[in-house]
């Protein structure tokens, strides 16, 4: 269920320039606090689980920075945490798009297809990057028991249907965490819908790096 507060009240971080969050583009990155999952390998766990400990960023200040930098940016990335926890994410993205005229990429765990569907219908996102955690039967292990195999399959199948409808707007990826076997990775490669590839990225153990100091 998507019942988190508005994205403005979840905003905890801004990276004014990133070269690695949207391949081929110079982007700004906005970080929204809060996540419904508890992945044991999460690198952004403070942002995802304890964001209430940090102050919310000023809406006016963030819009000023983004508007000033927009002329030399190629895009805006919205990540978390899990951005799609907020039911009004589509309207929030529409506001950003209207103010900045920048393409928007949204990172998501794929568990909130109804919010994604509205984002796509409103044409507020240019690319949705979906993390597939593992084969269905390993979802409880990989998400801190927040998602059952049945829930994972149901949510991601809805997400895959959206990808079939908007084939140019989706990217599927997975992080090769230690609990995934070669057989798991082989099985996962068959999950995305026709025409899509599952992109893999290496797992790097957490070494205390803050979410605004990303390695790439
Ligand atoms: S879905 Fe992402 S942000 Fe949420 S706990 Fe898992 S790795 Fe962390």
XYZ file of C-alpha atoms and ligand atoms in Angstrom:
224
model
C 0.000 0.000 0.000
C 1.269 3.490 -0.870
C 0.527 5.670 2.119
C 3.786 7.542 2.678
C 3.752 11.338 2.994
C 4.236 13.612 0.018
C 7.651 13.393 -1.662
C 8.518 16.949 -0.587
C 8.336 15.898 3.045
C 10.452 12.809 2.335
C 13.247 14.673 0.538
C 16.524 14.063 2.370
C 19.281 14.444 -0.208
C 20.351 16.215 -3.395
C 23.384 15.316 -5.465
C 23.713 18.314 -7.830
C 25.712 16.391 -10.439
C 26.133 12.679 -11.054
C 27.738 10.912 -14.002
C 26.745 7.390 -12.969
C 23.042 7.339 -12.053
C 21.735 7.536 -15.628
C 24.267 6.093 -18.082
C 25.273 8.639 -20.712
C 23.673 11.588 -18.946
C 24.784 14.294 -16.548
C 22.089 14.281 -13.876
C 21.022 15.689 -10.580
C 19.780 13.111 -8.082
C 17.023 13.533 -5.491
C 16.885 11.081 -2.567
C 13.554 10.299 -0.895
C 13.630 8.760 2.576
C 11.697 5.664 3.561
C 11.379 2.172 2.117
C 8.942 -0.693 2.591
C 11.669 -3.335 2.287
C 14.509 -4.316 4.635
C 17.084 -5.789 2.261
C 20.016 -6.993 4.392
C 22.438 -5.795 1.692
C 20.985 -2.266 1.438
C 23.618 0.445 0.962
C 21.199 3.278 1.725
C 19.746 1.810 4.904
C 19.975 5.027 6.893
C 17.994 6.866 4.229
C 15.640 3.913 3.756
C 14.896 3.093 7.400
C 15.929 6.025 9.600
C 15.286 9.083 7.448
C 13.115 10.587 10.188
C 16.404 11.256 12.035
C 17.497 13.717 9.329
C 16.005 17.104 8.493
C 13.831 17.496 5.418
C 15.353 19.675 2.695
C 13.772 22.995 1.827
C 11.502 22.801 -1.212
C 12.321 26.365 -2.280
C 16.065 25.869 -1.865
C 16.076 22.605 -3.831
C 14.007 24.094 -6.656
C 16.388 27.067 -6.836
C 19.435 24.802 -7.143
C 17.790 22.580 -9.748
C 16.525 25.520 -11.817
C 19.982 27.125 -11.756
C 21.679 23.897 -12.864
C 19.019 22.669 -15.306
C 20.564 24.307 -18.425
C 23.620 22.029 -18.262
C 21.901 18.896 -16.952
C 20.626 16.042 -19.157
C 18.232 14.624 -16.605
C 16.945 14.248 -13.094
C 17.080 10.955 -11.174
C 14.638 10.266 -8.337
C 15.782 7.501 -6.026
C 15.509 6.363 -2.417
C 14.623 4.583 -0.305
C 11.563 3.769 -2.352
C 10.121 6.804 -4.113
C 6.903 5.058 -5.201
C 5.736 4.719 -1.587
C 4.068 8.125 -2.017
C 0.726 7.857 -3.803
C 1.139 11.433 -5.082
C 4.537 10.747 -6.646
C 3.112 11.168 -10.200
C 1.881 14.710 -9.449
C 5.168 15.571 -7.729
C 7.148 14.399 -10.752
C 4.807 16.368 -13.003
C 5.591 19.514 -11.009
C 9.348 18.906 -11.343
C 9.025 18.201 -15.040
C 6.969 21.351 -15.627
C 9.428 23.549 -13.706
C 12.695 22.109 -15.010
C 11.898 20.616 -18.433
C 14.298 17.779 -17.682
C 13.825 14.096 -18.517
C 13.245 12.077 -15.337
C 14.476 8.623 -14.352
C 12.787 6.842 -11.454
C 14.469 4.071 -9.447
C 12.093 1.573 -7.824
C 11.908 -1.855 -6.226
C 8.914 -2.642 -8.454
C 6.488 -3.326 -5.614
C 4.155 -0.394 -6.422
C 2.978 -0.867 -10.006
C -0.175 1.263 -9.547
C 1.972 4.338 -8.825
C 4.249 3.525 -11.754
C 1.223 3.180 -14.012
C 0.020 6.692 -13.113
C 3.526 8.134 -13.607
C 3.611 6.638 -17.086
C 0.063 7.696 -17.944
C 0.880 11.285 -16.929
C 4.090 11.112 -18.983
C 6.146 12.275 -16.013
C 8.920 9.674 -16.285
C 11.180 8.905 -19.220
C 12.812 5.844 -17.690
C 11.821 3.492 -14.849
C 14.727 1.423 -13.471
C 13.348 -1.627 -11.647
C 15.441 -3.663 -9.213
C 14.683 -7.376 -9.339
C 16.016 -8.756 -6.076
C 16.133 -12.451 -6.933
C 14.024 -15.414 -7.982
C 10.559 -15.324 -6.384
C 11.313 -17.919 -3.713
C 14.249 -15.870 -2.397
C 12.315 -12.608 -1.983
C 11.636 -13.158 1.745
C 15.353 -13.734 2.364
C 16.455 -10.809 0.179
C 13.937 -8.267 1.500
C 14.086 -8.910 5.236
C 10.824 -10.871 5.092
C 8.887 -7.842 3.847
C 7.769 -9.487 0.598
C 6.552 -13.051 0.064
C 7.280 -14.981 -3.107
C 3.615 -14.573 -4.071
C 3.639 -10.793 -3.524
C 6.875 -10.377 -5.471
C 5.539 -12.352 -8.410
C 2.220 -10.496 -8.444
C 3.742 -6.993 -8.207
C 6.495 -7.591 -10.718
C 4.140 -9.253 -13.196
C 2.065 -6.063 -13.130
C 5.256 -4.071 -13.624
C 6.244 -6.325 -16.533
C 2.847 -5.641 -18.142
C 3.600 -1.923 -17.946
C 6.970 -2.568 -19.578
C 5.205 -4.358 -22.431
C 2.955 -1.328 -22.869
C 5.814 1.202 -22.577
C 8.772 -0.806 -23.915
C 11.137 2.164 -24.217
C 10.616 3.335 -20.661
C 11.882 0.410 -18.608
C 15.216 -0.956 -17.532
C 15.549 -4.065 -15.340
C 18.582 -4.705 -13.199
C 19.837 -6.770 -10.291
C 22.696 -6.568 -7.851
C 24.694 -9.764 -7.551
C 24.452 -10.137 -3.776
C 26.218 -13.141 -2.180
C 23.025 -15.147 -1.560
C 22.279 -15.371 -5.294
C 23.626 -18.547 -6.896
C 24.563 -18.881 -10.575
C 21.323 -20.887 -10.978
C 19.340 -18.024 -9.435
C 20.904 -15.518 -11.817
C 20.182 -17.775 -14.770
C 16.537 -18.121 -13.675
C 16.207 -14.370 -13.111
C 17.497 -13.577 -16.577
C 14.284 -15.145 -17.920
C 11.972 -12.931 -15.847
C 11.860 -9.575 -17.733
C 9.371 -9.369 -20.576
C 10.333 -9.971 -24.176
C 12.695 -7.342 -25.545
C 14.189 -6.517 -22.141
C 17.472 -7.672 -20.671
C 18.279 -8.090 -17.001
C 21.321 -5.901 -16.337
C 23.580 -7.044 -13.535
C 25.808 -4.980 -11.314
C 28.440 -6.262 -8.887
C 27.759 -6.246 -5.176
C 30.157 -4.205 -3.075
C 29.959 -4.712 0.685
C 28.858 -1.605 2.544
C 31.848 0.386 3.799
C 30.173 3.297 5.486
C 29.768 5.438 2.407
C 26.990 8.018 2.704
C 24.228 7.964 0.091
C 25.311 11.364 -1.240
C 28.847 10.089 -1.864
C 28.080 7.396 -4.385
C 30.805 5.313 -5.975
C 30.776 4.887 -9.758
S 14.508 -1.751 -1.756
Fe 16.427 -0.595 -2.023
S 16.338 1.100 -0.538
Fe 14.768 -0.411 0.068
S 15.795 -1.699 1.611
Fe 16.022 -2.710 -0.402
S 18.006 -1.995 -1.204
Fe 17.402 -0.587 0.472
